[in-house]
Coordinates of C-alpha atoms in Angstrom, one line a residue:
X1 CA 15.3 174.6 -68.7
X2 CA 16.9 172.0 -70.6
X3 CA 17.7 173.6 -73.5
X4 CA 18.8 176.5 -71.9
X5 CA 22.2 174.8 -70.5
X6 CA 24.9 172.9 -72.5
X7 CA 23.9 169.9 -70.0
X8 CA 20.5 169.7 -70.6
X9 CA 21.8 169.9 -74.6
X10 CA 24.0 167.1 -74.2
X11 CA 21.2 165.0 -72.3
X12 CA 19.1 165.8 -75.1
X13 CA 21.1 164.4 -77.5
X14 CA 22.0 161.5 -75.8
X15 CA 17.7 160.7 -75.0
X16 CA 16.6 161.6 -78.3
X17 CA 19.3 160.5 -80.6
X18 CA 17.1 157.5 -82.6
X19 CA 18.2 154.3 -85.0
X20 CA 16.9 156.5 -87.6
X21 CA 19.9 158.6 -87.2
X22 CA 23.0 156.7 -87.8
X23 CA 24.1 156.8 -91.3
X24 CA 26.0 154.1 -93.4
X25 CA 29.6 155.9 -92.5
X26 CA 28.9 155.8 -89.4
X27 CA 27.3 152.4 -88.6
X28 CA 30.1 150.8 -91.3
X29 CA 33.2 152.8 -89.2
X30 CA 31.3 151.8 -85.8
X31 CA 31.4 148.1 -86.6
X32 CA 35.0 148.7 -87.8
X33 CA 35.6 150.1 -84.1
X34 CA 34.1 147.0 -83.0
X35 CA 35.4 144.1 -84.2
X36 CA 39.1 146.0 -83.7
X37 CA 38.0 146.2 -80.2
X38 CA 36.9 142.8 -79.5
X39 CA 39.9 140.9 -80.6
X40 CA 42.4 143.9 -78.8
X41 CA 40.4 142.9 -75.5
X42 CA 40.5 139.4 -76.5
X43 CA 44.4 139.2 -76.9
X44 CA 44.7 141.6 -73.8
X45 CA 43.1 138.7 -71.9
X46 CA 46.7 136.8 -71.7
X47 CA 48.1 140.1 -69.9
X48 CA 49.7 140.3 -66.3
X49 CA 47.9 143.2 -65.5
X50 CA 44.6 141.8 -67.1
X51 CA 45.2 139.0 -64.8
X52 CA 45.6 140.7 -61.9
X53 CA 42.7 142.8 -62.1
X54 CA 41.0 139.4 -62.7
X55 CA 42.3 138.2 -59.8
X56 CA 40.7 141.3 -57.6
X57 CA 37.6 141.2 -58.9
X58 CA 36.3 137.3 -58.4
X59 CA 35.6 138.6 -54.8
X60 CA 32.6 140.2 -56.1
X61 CA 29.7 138.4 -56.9
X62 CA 26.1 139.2 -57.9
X63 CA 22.7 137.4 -58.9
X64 CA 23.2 138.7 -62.5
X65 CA 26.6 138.4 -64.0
X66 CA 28.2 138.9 -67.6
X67 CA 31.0 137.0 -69.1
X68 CA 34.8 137.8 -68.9
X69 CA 36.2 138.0 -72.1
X70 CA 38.0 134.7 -73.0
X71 CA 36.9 132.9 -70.2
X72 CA 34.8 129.7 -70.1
X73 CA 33.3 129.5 -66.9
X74 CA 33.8 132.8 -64.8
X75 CA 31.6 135.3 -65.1
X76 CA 31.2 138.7 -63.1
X77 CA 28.7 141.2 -62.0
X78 CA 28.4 143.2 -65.0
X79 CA 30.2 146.4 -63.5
X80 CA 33.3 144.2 -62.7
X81 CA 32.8 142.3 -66.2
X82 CA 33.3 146.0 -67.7
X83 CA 35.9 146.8 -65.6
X84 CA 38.3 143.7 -66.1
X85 CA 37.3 143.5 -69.8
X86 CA 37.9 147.6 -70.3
X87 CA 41.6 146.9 -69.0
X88 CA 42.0 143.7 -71.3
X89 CA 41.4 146.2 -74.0
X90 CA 43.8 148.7 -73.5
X91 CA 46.1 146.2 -72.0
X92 CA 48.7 146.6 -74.4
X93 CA 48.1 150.0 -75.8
X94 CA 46.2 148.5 -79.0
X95 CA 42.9 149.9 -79.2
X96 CA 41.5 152.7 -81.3
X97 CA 42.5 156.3 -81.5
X98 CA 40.2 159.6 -82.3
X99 CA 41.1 162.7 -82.7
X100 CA 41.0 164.9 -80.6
X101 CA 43.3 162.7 -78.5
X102 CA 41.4 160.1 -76.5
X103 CA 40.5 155.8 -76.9
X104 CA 37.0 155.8 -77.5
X105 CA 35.9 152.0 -78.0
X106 CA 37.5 150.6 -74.6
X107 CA 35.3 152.9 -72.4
X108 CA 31.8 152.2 -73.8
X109 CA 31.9 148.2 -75.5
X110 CA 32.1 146.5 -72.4
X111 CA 29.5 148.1 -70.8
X112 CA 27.0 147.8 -73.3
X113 CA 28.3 144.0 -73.6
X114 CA 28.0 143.5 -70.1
X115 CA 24.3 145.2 -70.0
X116 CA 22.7 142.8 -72.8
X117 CA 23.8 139.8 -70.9
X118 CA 22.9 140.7 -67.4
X119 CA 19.0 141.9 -68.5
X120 CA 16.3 139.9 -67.8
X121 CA 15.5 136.9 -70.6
X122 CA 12.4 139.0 -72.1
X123 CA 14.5 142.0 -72.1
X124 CA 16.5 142.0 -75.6
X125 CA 18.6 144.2 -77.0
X126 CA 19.2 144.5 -80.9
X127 CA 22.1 144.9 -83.0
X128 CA 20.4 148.4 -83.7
X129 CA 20.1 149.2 -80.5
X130 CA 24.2 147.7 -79.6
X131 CA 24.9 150.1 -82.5
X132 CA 23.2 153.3 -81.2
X133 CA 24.3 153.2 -77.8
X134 CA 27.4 152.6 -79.2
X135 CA 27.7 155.5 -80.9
X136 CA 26.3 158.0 -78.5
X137 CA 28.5 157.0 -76.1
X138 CA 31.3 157.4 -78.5
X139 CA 29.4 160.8 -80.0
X140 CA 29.2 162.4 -76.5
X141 CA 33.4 161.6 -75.9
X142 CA 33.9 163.3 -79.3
X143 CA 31.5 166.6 -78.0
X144 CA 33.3 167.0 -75.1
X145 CA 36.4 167.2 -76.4
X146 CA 35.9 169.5 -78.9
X147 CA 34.8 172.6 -76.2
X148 CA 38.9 172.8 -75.4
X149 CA 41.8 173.7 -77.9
X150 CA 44.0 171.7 -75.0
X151 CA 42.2 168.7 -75.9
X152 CA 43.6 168.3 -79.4
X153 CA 46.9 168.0 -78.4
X154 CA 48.6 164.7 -77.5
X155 CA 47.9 165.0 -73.6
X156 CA 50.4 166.7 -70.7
X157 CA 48.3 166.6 -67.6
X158 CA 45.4 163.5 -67.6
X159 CA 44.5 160.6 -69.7
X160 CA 41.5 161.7 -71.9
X161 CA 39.7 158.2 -72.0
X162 CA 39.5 158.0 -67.9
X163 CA 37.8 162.2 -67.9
X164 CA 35.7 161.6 -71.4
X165 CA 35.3 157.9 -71.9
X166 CA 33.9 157.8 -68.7
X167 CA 30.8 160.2 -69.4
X168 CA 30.5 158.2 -72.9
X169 CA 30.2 155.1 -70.9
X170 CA 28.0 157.2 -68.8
X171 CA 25.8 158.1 -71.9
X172 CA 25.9 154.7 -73.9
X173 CA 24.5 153.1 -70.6
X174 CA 22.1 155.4 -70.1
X175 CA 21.1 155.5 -73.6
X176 CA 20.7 151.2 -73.8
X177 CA 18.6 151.1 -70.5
X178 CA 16.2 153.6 -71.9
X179 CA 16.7 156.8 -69.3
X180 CA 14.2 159.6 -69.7
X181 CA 16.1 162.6 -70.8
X182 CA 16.5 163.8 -66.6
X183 CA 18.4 160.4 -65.9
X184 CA 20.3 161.1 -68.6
X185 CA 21.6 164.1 -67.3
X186 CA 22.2 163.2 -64.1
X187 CA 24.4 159.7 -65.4
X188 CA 26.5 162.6 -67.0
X189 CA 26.3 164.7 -64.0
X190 CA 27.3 161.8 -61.8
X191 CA 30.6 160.7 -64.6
X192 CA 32.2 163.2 -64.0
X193 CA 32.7 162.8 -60.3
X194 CA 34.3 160.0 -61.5
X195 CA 36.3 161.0 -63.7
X196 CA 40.5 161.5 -64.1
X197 CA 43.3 159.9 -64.0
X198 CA 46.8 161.2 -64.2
X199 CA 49.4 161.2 -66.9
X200 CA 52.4 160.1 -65.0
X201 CA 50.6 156.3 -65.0
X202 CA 51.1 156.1 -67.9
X203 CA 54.1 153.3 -69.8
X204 CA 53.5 151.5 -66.4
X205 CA 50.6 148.1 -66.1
X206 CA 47.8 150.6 -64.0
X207 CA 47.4 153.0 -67.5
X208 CA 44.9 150.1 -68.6
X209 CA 43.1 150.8 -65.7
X210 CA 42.2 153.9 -67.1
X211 CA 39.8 151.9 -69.8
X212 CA 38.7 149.4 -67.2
X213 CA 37.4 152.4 -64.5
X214 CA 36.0 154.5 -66.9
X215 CA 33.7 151.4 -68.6
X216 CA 32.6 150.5 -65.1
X217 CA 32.3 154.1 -63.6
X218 CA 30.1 154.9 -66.4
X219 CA 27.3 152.4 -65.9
X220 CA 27.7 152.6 -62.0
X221 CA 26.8 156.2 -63.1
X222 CA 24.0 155.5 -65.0
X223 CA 22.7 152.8 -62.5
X224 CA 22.9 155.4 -59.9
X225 CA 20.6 158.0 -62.1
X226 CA 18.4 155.5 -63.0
X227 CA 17.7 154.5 -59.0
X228 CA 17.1 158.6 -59.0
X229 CA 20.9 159.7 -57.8
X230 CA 20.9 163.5 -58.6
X231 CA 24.2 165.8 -59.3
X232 CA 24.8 169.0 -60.1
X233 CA 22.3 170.2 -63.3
X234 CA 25.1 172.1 -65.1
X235 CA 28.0 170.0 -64.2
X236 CA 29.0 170.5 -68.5
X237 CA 28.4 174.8 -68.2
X238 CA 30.5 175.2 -65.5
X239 CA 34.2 175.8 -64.9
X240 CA 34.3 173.9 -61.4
X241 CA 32.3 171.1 -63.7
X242 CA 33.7 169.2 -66.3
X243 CA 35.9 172.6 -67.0
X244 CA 38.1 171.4 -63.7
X245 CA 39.9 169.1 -66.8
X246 CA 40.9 172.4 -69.1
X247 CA 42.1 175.5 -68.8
X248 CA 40.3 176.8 -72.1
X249 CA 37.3 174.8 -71.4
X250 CA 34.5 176.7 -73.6
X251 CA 31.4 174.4 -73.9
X252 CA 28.8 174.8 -76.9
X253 CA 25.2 174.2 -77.2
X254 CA 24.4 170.8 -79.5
X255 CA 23.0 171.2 -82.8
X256 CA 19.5 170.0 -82.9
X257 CA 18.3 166.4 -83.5
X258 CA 16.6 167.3 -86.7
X259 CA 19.8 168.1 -88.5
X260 CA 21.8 166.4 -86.3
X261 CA 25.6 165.3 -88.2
X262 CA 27.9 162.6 -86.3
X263 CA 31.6 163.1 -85.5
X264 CA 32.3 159.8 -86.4
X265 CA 30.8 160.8 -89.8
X266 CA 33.2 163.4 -90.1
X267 CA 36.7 162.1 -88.3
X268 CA 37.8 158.9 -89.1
X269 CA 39.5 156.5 -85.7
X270 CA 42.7 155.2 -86.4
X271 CA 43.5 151.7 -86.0
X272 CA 46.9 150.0 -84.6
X273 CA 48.5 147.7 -86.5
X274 CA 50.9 147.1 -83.5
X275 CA 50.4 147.4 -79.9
X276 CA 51.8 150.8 -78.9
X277 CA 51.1 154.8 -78.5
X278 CA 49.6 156.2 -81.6
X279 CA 53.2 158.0 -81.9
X280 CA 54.7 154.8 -82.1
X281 CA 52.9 154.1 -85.8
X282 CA 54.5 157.3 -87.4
X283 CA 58.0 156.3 -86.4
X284 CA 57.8 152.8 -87.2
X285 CA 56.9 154.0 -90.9
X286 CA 59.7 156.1 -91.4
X287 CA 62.1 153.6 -90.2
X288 CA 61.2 150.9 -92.1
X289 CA 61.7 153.1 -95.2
X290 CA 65.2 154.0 -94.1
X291 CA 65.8 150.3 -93.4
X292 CA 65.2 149.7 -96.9
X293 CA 67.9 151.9 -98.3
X294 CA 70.5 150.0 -95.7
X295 CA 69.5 146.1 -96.2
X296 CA 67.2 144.1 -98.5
X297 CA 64.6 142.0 -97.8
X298 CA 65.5 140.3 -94.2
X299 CA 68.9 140.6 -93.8
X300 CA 70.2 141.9 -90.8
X301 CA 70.3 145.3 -90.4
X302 CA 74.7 146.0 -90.4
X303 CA 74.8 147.5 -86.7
X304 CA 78.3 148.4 -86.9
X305 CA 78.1 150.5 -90.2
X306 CA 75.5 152.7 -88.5
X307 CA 77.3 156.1 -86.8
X308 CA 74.1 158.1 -85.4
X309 CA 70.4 158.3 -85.9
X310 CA 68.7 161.4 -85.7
X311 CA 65.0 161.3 -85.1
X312 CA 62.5 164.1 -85.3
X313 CA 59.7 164.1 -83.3
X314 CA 57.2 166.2 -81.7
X315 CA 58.1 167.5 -77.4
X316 CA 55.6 164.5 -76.1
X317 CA 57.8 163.9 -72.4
X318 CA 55.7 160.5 -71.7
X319 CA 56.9 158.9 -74.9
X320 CA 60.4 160.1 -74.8
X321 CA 62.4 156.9 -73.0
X322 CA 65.5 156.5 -74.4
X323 CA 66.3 152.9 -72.5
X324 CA 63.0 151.3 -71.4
X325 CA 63.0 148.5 -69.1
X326 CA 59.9 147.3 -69.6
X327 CA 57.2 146.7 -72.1
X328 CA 54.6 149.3 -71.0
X329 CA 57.4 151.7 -71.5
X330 CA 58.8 150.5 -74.6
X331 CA 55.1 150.9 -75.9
X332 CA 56.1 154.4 -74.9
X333 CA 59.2 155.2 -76.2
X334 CA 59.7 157.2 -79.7
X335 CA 63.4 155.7 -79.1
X336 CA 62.7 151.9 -79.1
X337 CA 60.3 151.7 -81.6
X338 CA 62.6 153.5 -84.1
X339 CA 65.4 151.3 -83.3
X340 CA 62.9 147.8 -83.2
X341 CA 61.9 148.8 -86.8
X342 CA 65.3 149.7 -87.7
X343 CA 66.7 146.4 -86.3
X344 CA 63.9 143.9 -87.2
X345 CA 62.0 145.7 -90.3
X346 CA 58.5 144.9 -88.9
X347 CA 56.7 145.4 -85.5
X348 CA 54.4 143.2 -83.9
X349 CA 53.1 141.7 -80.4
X350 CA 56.6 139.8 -80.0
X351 CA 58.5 142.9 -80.2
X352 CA 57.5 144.0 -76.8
X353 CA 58.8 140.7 -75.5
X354 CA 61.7 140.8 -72.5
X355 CA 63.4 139.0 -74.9
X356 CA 63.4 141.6 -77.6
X357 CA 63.7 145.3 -75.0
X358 CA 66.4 143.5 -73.3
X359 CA 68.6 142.3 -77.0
X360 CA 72.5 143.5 -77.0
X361 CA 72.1 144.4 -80.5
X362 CA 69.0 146.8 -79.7
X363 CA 71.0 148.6 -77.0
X364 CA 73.6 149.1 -79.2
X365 CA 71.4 151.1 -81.6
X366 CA 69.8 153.1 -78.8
X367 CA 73.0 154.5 -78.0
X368 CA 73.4 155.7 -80.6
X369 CA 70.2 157.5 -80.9
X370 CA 69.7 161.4 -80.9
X371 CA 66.3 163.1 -80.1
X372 CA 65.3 166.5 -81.7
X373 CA 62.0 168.5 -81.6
X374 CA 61.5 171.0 -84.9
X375 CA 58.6 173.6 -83.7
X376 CA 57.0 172.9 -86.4
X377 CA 56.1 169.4 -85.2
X378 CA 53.5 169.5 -82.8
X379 CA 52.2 167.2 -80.8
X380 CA 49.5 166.4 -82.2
X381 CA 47.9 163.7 -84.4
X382 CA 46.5 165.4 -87.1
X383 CA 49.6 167.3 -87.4
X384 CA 53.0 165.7 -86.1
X385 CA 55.3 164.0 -88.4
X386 CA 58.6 161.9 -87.6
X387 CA 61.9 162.2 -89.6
X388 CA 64.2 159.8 -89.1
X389 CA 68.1 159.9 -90.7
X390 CA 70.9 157.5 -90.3
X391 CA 74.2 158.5 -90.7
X392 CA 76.9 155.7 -92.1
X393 CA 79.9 155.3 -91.2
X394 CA 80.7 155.7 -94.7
X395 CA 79.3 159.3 -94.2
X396 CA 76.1 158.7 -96.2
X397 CA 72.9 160.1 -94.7
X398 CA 69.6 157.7 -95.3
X399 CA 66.5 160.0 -94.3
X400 CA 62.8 159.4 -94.6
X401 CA 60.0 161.3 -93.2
X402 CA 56.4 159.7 -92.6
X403 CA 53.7 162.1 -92.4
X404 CA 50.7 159.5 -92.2
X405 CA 50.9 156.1 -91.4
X406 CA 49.0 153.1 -92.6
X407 CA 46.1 152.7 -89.9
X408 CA 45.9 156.4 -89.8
X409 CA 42.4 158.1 -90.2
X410 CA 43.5 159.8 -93.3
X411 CA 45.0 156.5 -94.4
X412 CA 42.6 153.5 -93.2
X413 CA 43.4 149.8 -92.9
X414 CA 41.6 148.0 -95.4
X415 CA 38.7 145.9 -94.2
X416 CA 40.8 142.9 -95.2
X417 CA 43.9 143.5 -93.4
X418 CA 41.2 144.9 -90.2
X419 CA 39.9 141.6 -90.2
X420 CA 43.3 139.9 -90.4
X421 CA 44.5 141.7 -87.0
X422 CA 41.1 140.8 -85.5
X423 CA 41.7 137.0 -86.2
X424 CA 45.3 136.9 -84.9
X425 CA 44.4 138.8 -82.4
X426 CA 41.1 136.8 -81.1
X427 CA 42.7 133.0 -82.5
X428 CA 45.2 132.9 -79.5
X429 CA 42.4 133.0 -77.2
X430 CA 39.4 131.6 -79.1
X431 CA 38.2 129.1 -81.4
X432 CA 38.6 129.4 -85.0
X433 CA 34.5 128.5 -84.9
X434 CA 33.9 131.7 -82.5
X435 CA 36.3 133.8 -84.3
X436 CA 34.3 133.4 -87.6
X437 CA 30.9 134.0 -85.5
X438 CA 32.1 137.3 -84.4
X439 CA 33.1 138.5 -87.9
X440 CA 30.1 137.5 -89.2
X441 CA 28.1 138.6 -86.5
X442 CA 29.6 142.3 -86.2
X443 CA 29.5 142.6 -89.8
X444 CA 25.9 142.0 -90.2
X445 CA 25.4 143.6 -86.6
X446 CA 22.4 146.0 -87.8
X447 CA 20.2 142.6 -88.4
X448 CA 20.7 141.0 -85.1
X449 CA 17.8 140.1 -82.9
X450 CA 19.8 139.7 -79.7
X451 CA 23.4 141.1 -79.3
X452 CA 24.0 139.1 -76.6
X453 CA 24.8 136.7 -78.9
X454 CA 28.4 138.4 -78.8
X455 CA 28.8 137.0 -75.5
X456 CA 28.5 133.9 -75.9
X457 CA 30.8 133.9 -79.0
X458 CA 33.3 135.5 -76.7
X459 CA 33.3 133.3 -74.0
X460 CA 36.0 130.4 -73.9
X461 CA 34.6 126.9 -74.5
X462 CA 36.9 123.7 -73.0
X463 CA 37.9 121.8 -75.6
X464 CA 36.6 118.1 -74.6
X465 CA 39.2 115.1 -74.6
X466 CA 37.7 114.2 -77.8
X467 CA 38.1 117.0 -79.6
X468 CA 41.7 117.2 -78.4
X469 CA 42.4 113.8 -79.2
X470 CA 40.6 114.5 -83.2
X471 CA 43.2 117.8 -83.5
X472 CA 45.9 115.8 -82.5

């Protein structure tokens, strides 16, 4: 009966998938995923929304309990651990991107995380096994995904990681507590009545939710199936299933296990080098190439000598804000980030700052911007490209065109400059001592006895009067 049904496929894959089946690409780009991951959620930590979802859930409490990410004391029942640490991660809109469209990491890390430090002493989980799960969970988001056309396009109607992330979650969990191949099926089954969350949150502090419920949905899922919760046995085969989220929803059997081939083998993630939409990237690029042609080095950009900017993007309607007020929608605006580029020649954390939305001079350029969508950009982030040209007052046109940005799957951050966003990201929340132990840790992650190790390297130690009295 199982391999009759697309389902009972899916549950397959996720039970019998083994250690023996990750491959070098893949376990290399999923320790890549990783590390990004942890020092996105780490950073996230000094959010508001982070803490005010930190705030709700101390009232829960539990006999076993996993660490809060950056925290030194506090610790939370390890659904509400995966919850608040989910949202740190997409906090600021830094995490990882696949393609088709979704955030993989942020639904599926903190619930394995939270699992290997709430299980019994005698039960330990290895690097191996933080790696599978891992990957399954991020396998079965990539599967889902690709049984709709819709779902390749930069998203209208829901945010893809709270519908798929939360059936990888589902699957990872499943997969790291060692559910026969039935349990599996039902954790799916049970995800997806958990699943969805709409578009129009989005550029405002509950979109990080959206990573924080679907970590924590998942493994309530799979604790449910494994305490023998049943749901419907096709919920993946049927249209009023997991074919309620698309219109052309056309779901395939899974190859089989003994020639099985990973999407992460074969697609890439791409990987922020500032926190904002993926969109964001494309435009800063092509910006800071027209900069160069109007100002050397770090001189300020000449404000006055600038008449219009056209910029050429793809018809995305959440991401065009031409005056955003805040910093979730300036993370969202094709606008702001082509003028912050423009204006500063670099992008970073600061640039979402009141400080910096709020500038005179960056108000000034907005103004000044114009909006135009070419059909033959599409939204979409294999395919969309951004043109940007400046017209002097002079009458000289400046225009550059980025069709992959640095970070991009076809254009990968180097594992040196990876690691360099991981440690600025992670240092303004932890140790420089517990910042080397995670690098060192994830990189050699496949030899690891007990990945709950990462835990404790991610928990915030108080610095003794001591040791502040020996740094000062």
């Amino acid at each position: 009966m199982f391999a009759k049904t697309v389902t009972g496929s899916m549950a397959g894959m996720v039970h019998g998938l083994t250690i023996g089946h990750l491959t070098e690409s893949v376990v290399q780009r999923s320790k890549r995923m990783i590390l990004d991951t942890l020092g996105v959620g780490l950073l996230g930590t000094g959010t508001e929304v982070f803490q005010k979802v930190l705030q709700y859930s101390k009232i829960y409490s539990s006999d076993r309990s996993s660490t809060v990410w950056g925290q030194s004391n506090l610790r939370l029942p390890p659904l509400y651990a995966s919850f608040t640490n989910g949202v740190a991660i997409h906090s600021m809109d830094f995490d990882d991107t696949w393609h088709p469209a979704t955030h993989p990491s942020g639904a599926v890390l903190p619930t394995l995380i939270s699992i290997a430090e709430a299980m019994p002493p005698k039960q330990k989980y290895s690097g191996l096994d933080l790696l599978l799960a891992f990957n399954v969970g991020i396998e079965v988001q990539g599967r889902l995904m690709r049984f709709s056309n819709e779902a390749s396009d930069i998203p209208k109607r829901f945010h893809p990681p709270a519908v798929v992330g939360t059936l990888g979650s589902a699957a990872a969990a499943a997969k790291f507590m060692g559910l026969h191949q039935s349990g599996c099926r039902e954790a799916l089954a049970i995800a997806a009545s958990y699943s969805g969350a709409p578009m129009a949150n989005a550029a405002t502090q509950t979109k990080p939710l959206h990573i924080g419920n679907a970590a924590k949905n998942g493994l309530e899922a799979a604790c449910l199936a494994y305490l023998g919760l049943e749901g419907n046995k096709q919920i993946l085969d049927l249209e009023s299933g997991f074919g309620a989220f698309y219109a052309d929803y056309a779901p395939q059997m899974l190859p089989s296990l003994n020639s099985y081939t990973w999407l992460l083998g074969e697609q890439d993630v791409a990987i922020k080098r500032f926190p904002a939409h993926l969109g964001m990237h494309w435009v800063a690029d092509a910006a800071f190439s027209v900069r160069k042609h109007i100002v050397e080095n770090d001189e300020l950009l000449p404000i006055d000598s600038i008449q219009k900017i056209v910029l050429k993007v793809p018809d995305a309607k959440y991401v065009n804000r031409p005056f955003p007020n805040s910093e979730h929608e300036a993370r969202h605006s094709f606008q702001f980030n082509a003028c912050s580029a423009l204006l500063d020649g670099h992008m970073s954390v600061q640039s979402f700052s009141d400080d910096n939305i709020h500038r005179p001079q960056l108000k000034q350029l907005l103004q000044k911007m114009q909006v135009e969508h070419p059909k033959d950009n599409k939204p979409n982030f294999e395919k969309l490209y951004c043109e940007i040209s400046v017209t002097l007052q002079n009458g000289v046109i400046i225009t550059e065109r980025c069709d992959t940005f640095y970070g991009h799957w076809r254009k990968p951050l180097s594992q040196e400059d990876l690691v360099k966003k991981f440690r600025s990201n992670a240092s303004t929340v932890l140790s420089r001592e517990a910042v080397d132990g995670i690098i060192e840790t994830v990189e050699k992650l496949e030899n690891v006895v007990d990945c709950s190790v990462l835990s404790s390297l991610l928990r915030l130690r108080e610095i003794s009067t001591a040791d502040q009295m020996v740094s000062l």
